[in-house]
Short mmCIF file of N, CA and C in Angstrom, two decimals:
data_model
loop_
_atom_site.label_atom_id
_atom_site.label_comp_id
_atom_site.label_asym_id
_atom_site.label_seq_id
_atom_site.Cartn_x
_atom_site.Cartn_y
_atom_site.Cartn_z
N MET Y 1 -23.66 -49.88 -6.93
CA MET Y 1 -22.28 -50.09 -6.57
C MET Y 1 -21.39 -49.30 -7.52
N ARG Y 2 -20.30 -48.74 -6.95
CA ARG Y 2 -19.36 -47.93 -7.73
C ARG Y 2 -18.38 -48.83 -8.45
N PRO Y 3 -18.01 -48.42 -9.68
CA PRO Y 3 -16.95 -49.19 -10.35
C PRO Y 3 -15.65 -49.06 -9.56
N PRO Y 4 -14.79 -50.06 -9.61
CA PRO Y 4 -13.54 -50.00 -8.86
C PRO Y 4 -12.67 -48.84 -9.32
N GLY Y 5 -11.95 -48.22 -8.38
CA GLY Y 5 -11.03 -47.14 -8.70
C GLY Y 5 -11.66 -45.75 -8.70
N ILE Y 6 -12.98 -45.66 -8.59
CA ILE Y 6 -13.64 -44.35 -8.58
C ILE Y 6 -14.01 -44.02 -7.14
N ARG Y 7 -13.47 -42.91 -6.68
CA ARG Y 7 -13.74 -42.47 -5.31
C ARG Y 7 -14.95 -41.55 -5.29
N SER Y 8 -15.62 -41.59 -4.21
CA SER Y 8 -16.71 -40.62 -4.05
C SER Y 8 -16.12 -39.35 -3.45
N ARG Y 9 -16.59 -38.23 -3.94
CA ARG Y 9 -16.13 -36.95 -3.39
C ARG Y 9 -17.07 -36.55 -2.27
N PRO Y 10 -16.51 -35.97 -1.21
CA PRO Y 10 -17.39 -35.55 -0.11
C PRO Y 10 -18.30 -34.41 -0.58
N MET Y 11 -19.51 -34.45 -0.12
CA MET Y 11 -20.47 -33.40 -0.47
C MET Y 11 -20.12 -32.14 0.29
N PRO Y 12 -20.10 -30.99 -0.39
CA PRO Y 12 -19.83 -29.76 0.33
C PRO Y 12 -20.96 -29.45 1.31
N SER Y 13 -20.58 -28.89 2.42
CA SER Y 13 -21.60 -28.57 3.41
C SER Y 13 -22.49 -27.45 2.90
N MET Y 14 -23.64 -27.32 3.49
CA MET Y 14 -24.58 -26.26 3.10
C MET Y 14 -23.95 -24.90 3.32
N LEU Y 15 -23.24 -24.74 4.44
CA LEU Y 15 -22.59 -23.46 4.73
C LEU Y 15 -21.53 -23.15 3.68
N ARG Y 16 -20.83 -24.17 3.22
CA ARG Y 16 -19.82 -23.98 2.18
C ARG Y 16 -20.47 -23.49 0.88
N LYS Y 17 -21.62 -24.03 0.57
CA LYS Y 17 -22.35 -23.59 -0.63
C LYS Y 17 -22.82 -22.14 -0.46
N ILE Y 18 -23.32 -21.83 0.72
CA ILE Y 18 -23.84 -20.49 0.98
C ILE Y 18 -22.74 -19.44 0.92
N THR Y 19 -21.54 -19.80 1.38
CA THR Y 19 -20.44 -18.83 1.43
C THR Y 19 -19.56 -18.82 0.18
N ALA Y 20 -19.94 -19.55 -0.85
CA ALA Y 20 -19.11 -19.64 -2.06
C ALA Y 20 -18.84 -18.26 -2.65
N ASP Y 21 -19.86 -17.43 -2.78
CA ASP Y 21 -19.66 -16.09 -3.34
C ASP Y 21 -18.78 -15.24 -2.42
N ASP Y 22 -18.98 -15.36 -1.12
CA ASP Y 22 -18.17 -14.60 -0.16
C ASP Y 22 -16.70 -15.04 -0.23
N ARG Y 23 -16.47 -16.33 -0.42
CA ARG Y 23 -15.09 -16.82 -0.50
C ARG Y 23 -14.42 -16.32 -1.78
N ARG Y 24 -15.16 -16.30 -2.90
CA ARG Y 24 -14.60 -15.75 -4.14
C ARG Y 24 -14.33 -14.26 -3.99
N ASP Y 25 -15.25 -13.55 -3.33
CA ASP Y 25 -15.07 -12.11 -3.11
C ASP Y 25 -13.85 -11.85 -2.24
N ALA Y 26 -13.65 -12.67 -1.22
CA ALA Y 26 -12.48 -12.51 -0.34
C ALA Y 26 -11.18 -12.74 -1.12
N ALA Y 27 -11.17 -13.74 -1.97
CA ALA Y 27 -9.97 -14.01 -2.78
C ALA Y 27 -9.69 -12.84 -3.72
N ASP Y 28 -10.73 -12.30 -4.33
CA ASP Y 28 -10.55 -11.13 -5.21
C ASP Y 28 -10.06 -9.92 -4.42
N ALA Y 29 -10.64 -9.71 -3.23
CA ALA Y 29 -10.25 -8.57 -2.41
C ALA Y 29 -8.79 -8.69 -1.99
N LEU Y 30 -8.36 -9.89 -1.62
CA LEU Y 30 -6.97 -10.08 -1.21
C LEU Y 30 -6.03 -9.88 -2.40
N ASP Y 31 -6.40 -10.38 -3.56
CA ASP Y 31 -5.57 -10.16 -4.76
C ASP Y 31 -5.45 -8.67 -5.06
N ASP Y 32 -6.57 -7.95 -4.93
CA ASP Y 32 -6.56 -6.51 -5.19
C ASP Y 32 -5.67 -5.79 -4.18
N LEU Y 33 -5.78 -6.16 -2.90
CA LEU Y 33 -4.94 -5.56 -1.87
C LEU Y 33 -3.47 -5.81 -2.14
N ARG Y 34 -3.13 -7.05 -2.46
CA ARG Y 34 -1.73 -7.39 -2.74
C ARG Y 34 -1.19 -6.58 -3.92
N ALA Y 35 -1.97 -6.49 -4.99
CA ALA Y 35 -1.52 -5.73 -6.17
C ALA Y 35 -1.37 -4.25 -5.86
N THR Y 36 -2.30 -3.70 -5.10
CA THR Y 36 -2.24 -2.28 -4.74
C THR Y 36 -1.04 -1.99 -3.85
N LEU Y 37 -0.82 -2.85 -2.86
CA LEU Y 37 0.33 -2.66 -1.98
C LEU Y 37 1.64 -2.84 -2.74
N ALA Y 38 1.68 -3.76 -3.66
CA ALA Y 38 2.90 -3.97 -4.46
C ALA Y 38 3.20 -2.71 -5.28
N ALA Y 39 2.16 -2.05 -5.79
CA ALA Y 39 2.36 -0.81 -6.55
C ALA Y 39 2.93 0.29 -5.66
N ALA Y 40 2.66 0.21 -4.37
CA ALA Y 40 3.17 1.19 -3.41
C ALA Y 40 4.46 0.70 -2.74
N ASP Y 41 5.04 -0.37 -3.25
CA ASP Y 41 6.24 -0.97 -2.67
C ASP Y 41 6.03 -1.33 -1.19
N ALA Y 42 4.88 -1.85 -0.86
CA ALA Y 42 4.58 -2.23 0.52
C ALA Y 42 3.86 -3.57 0.50
N THR Y 43 4.62 -4.65 0.53
CA THR Y 43 4.04 -5.99 0.47
C THR Y 43 3.99 -6.60 1.86
N LEU Y 44 2.81 -7.03 2.28
CA LEU Y 44 2.67 -7.72 3.55
C LEU Y 44 3.19 -9.15 3.38
N PRO Y 45 4.03 -9.62 4.30
CA PRO Y 45 4.70 -10.90 4.10
C PRO Y 45 3.83 -12.14 4.30
N SER Y 46 2.74 -12.04 5.03
CA SER Y 46 2.02 -13.29 5.35
C SER Y 46 0.50 -13.12 5.30
N THR Y 47 0.01 -12.59 4.20
CA THR Y 47 -1.45 -12.46 4.06
C THR Y 47 -2.04 -13.80 3.63
N GLY Y 48 -3.31 -13.97 3.90
CA GLY Y 48 -3.99 -15.20 3.49
C GLY Y 48 -5.45 -15.14 3.87
N ILE Y 49 -6.17 -16.15 3.48
CA ILE Y 49 -7.60 -16.23 3.79
C ILE Y 49 -7.81 -17.40 4.74
N ASP Y 50 -8.57 -17.17 5.78
CA ASP Y 50 -8.89 -18.22 6.74
C ASP Y 50 -10.10 -18.99 6.21
N TRP Y 51 -9.82 -19.99 5.40
CA TRP Y 51 -10.90 -20.76 4.77
C TRP Y 51 -11.70 -21.56 5.78
N ASN Y 52 -11.07 -22.02 6.84
CA ASN Y 52 -11.76 -22.84 7.84
C ASN Y 52 -12.81 -22.04 8.59
N CYS Y 53 -12.53 -20.78 8.87
CA CYS Y 53 -13.47 -19.95 9.62
C CYS Y 53 -14.80 -19.85 8.88
N ALA Y 54 -14.74 -19.68 7.57
CA ALA Y 54 -15.96 -19.55 6.77
C ALA Y 54 -16.80 -20.82 6.84
N SER Y 55 -16.16 -21.96 6.88
CA SER Y 55 -16.93 -23.21 6.91
C SER Y 55 -17.55 -23.47 8.27
N VAL Y 56 -17.07 -22.76 9.30
CA VAL Y 56 -17.62 -22.94 10.64
C VAL Y 56 -18.60 -21.82 11.00
N THR Y 57 -18.20 -20.58 10.73
CA THR Y 57 -19.01 -19.43 11.16
C THR Y 57 -19.83 -18.80 10.04
N GLY Y 58 -19.44 -19.04 8.78
CA GLY Y 58 -20.11 -18.39 7.66
C GLY Y 58 -19.52 -17.05 7.32
N ILE Y 59 -18.48 -16.66 8.04
CA ILE Y 59 -17.82 -15.37 7.80
C ILE Y 59 -16.41 -15.64 7.28
N VAL Y 60 -16.09 -15.07 6.12
CA VAL Y 60 -14.77 -15.24 5.55
C VAL Y 60 -13.86 -14.15 6.10
N LEU Y 61 -12.73 -14.56 6.68
CA LEU Y 61 -11.78 -13.61 7.25
C LEU Y 61 -10.50 -13.60 6.43
N ILE Y 62 -9.97 -12.39 6.20
CA ILE Y 62 -8.69 -12.24 5.52
C ILE Y 62 -7.66 -11.90 6.58
N ASP Y 63 -6.65 -12.75 6.67
CA ASP Y 63 -5.59 -12.56 7.65
C ASP Y 63 -4.50 -11.69 7.02
N LEU Y 64 -4.26 -10.52 7.60
CA LEU Y 64 -3.25 -9.62 7.07
C LEU Y 64 -1.86 -9.96 7.60
N GLY Y 65 -1.79 -10.85 8.57
CA GLY Y 65 -0.51 -11.34 9.04
C GLY Y 65 0.27 -10.34 9.86
N ALA Y 66 1.49 -10.72 10.16
CA ALA Y 66 2.40 -9.88 10.94
C ALA Y 66 3.24 -9.05 9.99
N ALA Y 67 3.63 -7.86 10.45
CA ALA Y 67 4.45 -6.98 9.61
C ALA Y 67 5.43 -6.23 10.50
N PRO Y 68 6.64 -6.01 9.99
CA PRO Y 68 7.61 -5.23 10.76
C PRO Y 68 7.20 -3.76 10.85
N THR Y 69 7.75 -3.06 11.80
CA THR Y 69 7.38 -1.66 12.05
C THR Y 69 7.55 -0.78 10.83
N PHE Y 70 8.66 -0.93 10.09
CA PHE Y 70 8.86 -0.07 8.93
C PHE Y 70 7.74 -0.26 7.90
N LEU Y 71 7.25 -1.49 7.79
CA LEU Y 71 6.17 -1.75 6.82
C LEU Y 71 4.85 -1.16 7.29
N VAL Y 72 4.57 -1.25 8.57
CA VAL Y 72 3.35 -0.65 9.12
C VAL Y 72 3.38 0.86 8.90
N ARG Y 73 4.55 1.49 9.09
CA ARG Y 73 4.67 2.93 8.84
C ARG Y 73 4.45 3.24 7.36
N LYS Y 74 4.96 2.40 6.48
CA LYS Y 74 4.78 2.59 5.04
C LYS Y 74 3.30 2.47 4.67
N LEU Y 75 2.63 1.47 5.22
CA LEU Y 75 1.19 1.29 4.95
C LEU Y 75 0.39 2.47 5.48
N THR Y 76 0.75 2.95 6.65
CA THR Y 76 0.08 4.12 7.21
C THR Y 76 0.24 5.32 6.30
N GLU Y 77 1.43 5.51 5.77
CA GLU Y 77 1.69 6.61 4.84
C GLU Y 77 0.85 6.48 3.57
N VAL Y 78 0.78 5.28 3.03
CA VAL Y 78 -0.01 5.05 1.82
C VAL Y 78 -1.49 5.32 2.07
N ILE Y 79 -2.00 4.82 3.19
CA ILE Y 79 -3.42 5.04 3.53
C ILE Y 79 -3.69 6.52 3.77
N ARG Y 80 -2.79 7.19 4.48
CA ARG Y 80 -2.95 8.62 4.76
C ARG Y 80 -2.98 9.41 3.45
N ASP Y 81 -2.08 9.09 2.51
CA ASP Y 81 -2.08 9.76 1.20
C ASP Y 81 -3.41 9.56 0.47
N GLY Y 82 -3.95 8.34 0.56
CA GLY Y 82 -5.24 8.05 -0.08
C GLY Y 82 -6.37 8.85 0.55
N VAL Y 83 -6.36 8.96 1.87
CA VAL Y 83 -7.40 9.74 2.57
C VAL Y 83 -7.31 11.21 2.16
N ARG Y 84 -6.10 11.73 2.12
CA ARG Y 84 -5.92 13.13 1.71
C ARG Y 84 -6.39 13.35 0.28
N ALA Y 85 -6.08 12.43 -0.61
CA ALA Y 85 -6.51 12.56 -2.01
C ALA Y 85 -8.03 12.55 -2.11
N ARG Y 86 -8.68 11.69 -1.34
CA ARG Y 86 -10.15 11.66 -1.35
C ARG Y 86 -10.74 12.97 -0.83
N ARG Y 87 -10.11 13.52 0.20
CA ARG Y 87 -10.61 14.80 0.74
C ARG Y 87 -10.46 15.91 -0.29
N ARG Y 88 -9.30 15.96 -0.98
CA ARG Y 88 -9.11 16.97 -2.02
C ARG Y 88 -10.13 16.81 -3.13
N GLU Y 89 -10.40 15.57 -3.50
CA GLU Y 89 -11.38 15.29 -4.54
C GLU Y 89 -12.77 15.75 -4.12
N ALA Y 90 -13.12 15.49 -2.86
CA ALA Y 90 -14.43 15.91 -2.35
C ALA Y 90 -14.56 17.43 -2.33
N GLU Y 91 -13.45 18.11 -2.02
CA GLU Y 91 -13.49 19.58 -1.99
C GLU Y 91 -13.66 20.15 -3.38
N GLN Y 92 -13.26 19.42 -4.40
CA GLN Y 92 -13.36 19.91 -5.77
C GLN Y 92 -14.71 19.60 -6.42
N GLN Y 93 -15.55 18.87 -5.71
CA GLN Y 93 -16.87 18.56 -6.24
C GLN Y 93 -17.69 19.84 -6.32
N PRO Y 94 -18.56 19.96 -7.33
CA PRO Y 94 -19.38 21.17 -7.43
C PRO Y 94 -20.33 21.30 -6.23
N TRP Y 95 -20.58 22.53 -5.89
CA TRP Y 95 -21.48 22.82 -4.78
C TRP Y 95 -22.91 22.61 -5.22
N HIS Y 96 -23.72 22.03 -4.37
CA HIS Y 96 -25.15 21.85 -4.62
C HIS Y 96 -25.91 22.54 -3.50
N PRO Y 97 -26.92 23.31 -3.84
CA PRO Y 97 -27.69 23.96 -2.77
C PRO Y 97 -28.45 22.92 -1.96
N ALA Y 98 -28.61 23.20 -0.69
CA ALA Y 98 -29.32 22.28 0.21
C ALA Y 98 -30.82 22.42 0.01
N SER Y 99 -31.54 21.31 0.20
CA SER Y 99 -32.99 21.35 0.12
C SER Y 99 -33.52 22.32 1.17
N GLY Y 100 -34.51 23.10 0.80
CA GLY Y 100 -35.11 24.07 1.70
C GLY Y 100 -34.47 25.45 1.62
N LEU Y 101 -33.33 25.56 0.93
CA LEU Y 101 -32.64 26.84 0.81
C LEU Y 101 -33.48 27.82 -0.02
N SER Y 102 -33.62 29.05 0.48
CA SER Y 102 -34.31 30.10 -0.27
C SER Y 102 -33.30 30.82 -1.13
N LEU Y 103 -33.68 31.12 -2.36
CA LEU Y 103 -32.79 31.83 -3.26
C LEU Y 103 -33.59 32.72 -4.20
N THR Y 104 -32.87 33.57 -4.90
CA THR Y 104 -33.52 34.46 -5.86
C THR Y 104 -33.01 34.15 -7.25
N LEU Y 105 -33.94 33.89 -8.14
CA LEU Y 105 -33.62 33.66 -9.54
C LEU Y 105 -34.00 34.91 -10.32
N ASN Y 106 -33.42 35.07 -11.49
CA ASN Y 106 -33.77 36.22 -12.32
C ASN Y 106 -34.27 35.75 -13.67
N THR Y 107 -35.33 36.37 -14.14
CA THR Y 107 -35.84 36.08 -15.49
C THR Y 107 -34.87 36.67 -16.50
N PRO Y 108 -35.01 36.33 -17.78
CA PRO Y 108 -34.14 36.92 -18.80
C PRO Y 108 -34.21 38.46 -18.81
N ASP Y 109 -35.33 39.01 -18.36
CA ASP Y 109 -35.48 40.47 -18.31
C ASP Y 109 -34.89 41.07 -17.05
N GLY Y 110 -34.35 40.23 -16.15
CA GLY Y 110 -33.74 40.72 -14.92
C GLY Y 110 -34.72 40.87 -13.76
N ILE Y 111 -35.91 40.36 -13.92
CA ILE Y 111 -36.91 40.45 -12.85
C ILE Y 111 -36.63 39.34 -11.83
N PRO Y 112 -36.42 39.69 -10.55
CA PRO Y 112 -36.13 38.67 -9.54
C PRO Y 112 -37.37 37.84 -9.19
N ILE Y 113 -37.16 36.56 -8.99
CA ILE Y 113 -38.22 35.63 -8.59
C ILE Y 113 -37.70 34.86 -7.38
N GLU Y 114 -38.43 34.92 -6.29
CA GLU Y 114 -38.05 34.16 -5.09
C GLU Y 114 -38.38 32.68 -5.32
N ALA Y 115 -37.49 31.80 -4.85
CA ALA Y 115 -37.68 30.36 -5.03
C ALA Y 115 -37.12 29.63 -3.83
N GLN Y 116 -37.48 28.35 -3.74
CA GLN Y 116 -36.96 27.50 -2.67
C GLN Y 116 -36.50 26.19 -3.31
N VAL Y 117 -35.32 25.71 -2.89
CA VAL Y 117 -34.77 24.47 -3.44
C VAL Y 117 -35.55 23.29 -2.87
N VAL Y 118 -36.04 22.44 -3.78
CA VAL Y 118 -36.77 21.24 -3.38
C VAL Y 118 -35.80 20.06 -3.30
N ALA Y 119 -34.90 19.93 -4.30
CA ALA Y 119 -33.92 18.85 -4.32
C ALA Y 119 -32.76 19.25 -5.21
N ALA Y 120 -31.60 18.66 -4.98
CA ALA Y 120 -30.43 18.95 -5.80
C ALA Y 120 -29.61 17.67 -5.96
N THR Y 121 -29.23 17.38 -7.20
CA THR Y 121 -28.36 16.23 -7.49
C THR Y 121 -27.17 16.75 -8.27
N GLY Y 122 -26.38 15.83 -8.85
CA GLY Y 122 -25.19 16.22 -9.57
C GLY Y 122 -25.43 17.19 -10.72
N ARG Y 123 -26.52 17.06 -11.42
CA ARG Y 123 -26.75 17.90 -12.59
C ARG Y 123 -28.08 18.66 -12.57
N LEU Y 124 -28.88 18.42 -11.57
CA LEU Y 124 -30.22 18.99 -11.59
C LEU Y 124 -30.58 19.59 -10.23
N VAL Y 125 -31.08 20.81 -10.26
CA VAL Y 125 -31.59 21.46 -9.07
C VAL Y 125 -33.07 21.75 -9.32
N THR Y 126 -33.91 21.22 -8.43
CA THR Y 126 -35.35 21.44 -8.55
C THR Y 126 -35.75 22.50 -7.56
N VAL Y 127 -36.47 23.53 -8.06
CA VAL Y 127 -36.91 24.62 -7.19
C VAL Y 127 -38.41 24.79 -7.29
N ARG Y 128 -38.98 25.38 -6.25
CA ARG Y 128 -40.40 25.77 -6.25
C ARG Y 128 -40.41 27.29 -6.23
N LEU Y 129 -41.06 27.86 -7.23
CA LEU Y 129 -41.16 29.32 -7.31
C LEU Y 129 -42.16 29.82 -6.30
N ASN Y 130 -41.79 30.89 -5.60
CA ASN Y 130 -42.69 31.51 -4.64
C ASN Y 130 -43.42 32.64 -5.35
N ARG Y 131 -44.61 32.35 -5.76
CA ARG Y 131 -45.40 33.36 -6.48
C ARG Y 131 -46.30 34.10 -5.49
N PRO Y 132 -46.37 35.41 -5.68
CA PRO Y 132 -47.22 36.19 -4.78
C PRO Y 132 -48.69 35.89 -4.95
#
């Protein structure tokens, strides 16, 4: 028997336990979105997390809410600028030869050696020398 004045707390459902990490991740993602949009002077007026959906379906949904046309245009501009910046960044990445590409290397004496690219990563290119 419980002492008087002490209430029992309802046990969280199994689905609630399973989605705990997802719910924390959703809250972090929404905080990050709000902070990023605030830095761009574009605050969505009615964002939130649909906590009930997660307890029923297991999927946490973030509600971005309704926004006036001028704000949607502002968000589109911010997203478009981000996409363009990523494209510029990708274009500035160093070129890596494709696997299977044939190329000619030169020894320190200037003697050409035929080779084929086996693999290429950010800092390493692996080749197979074609020896006669």
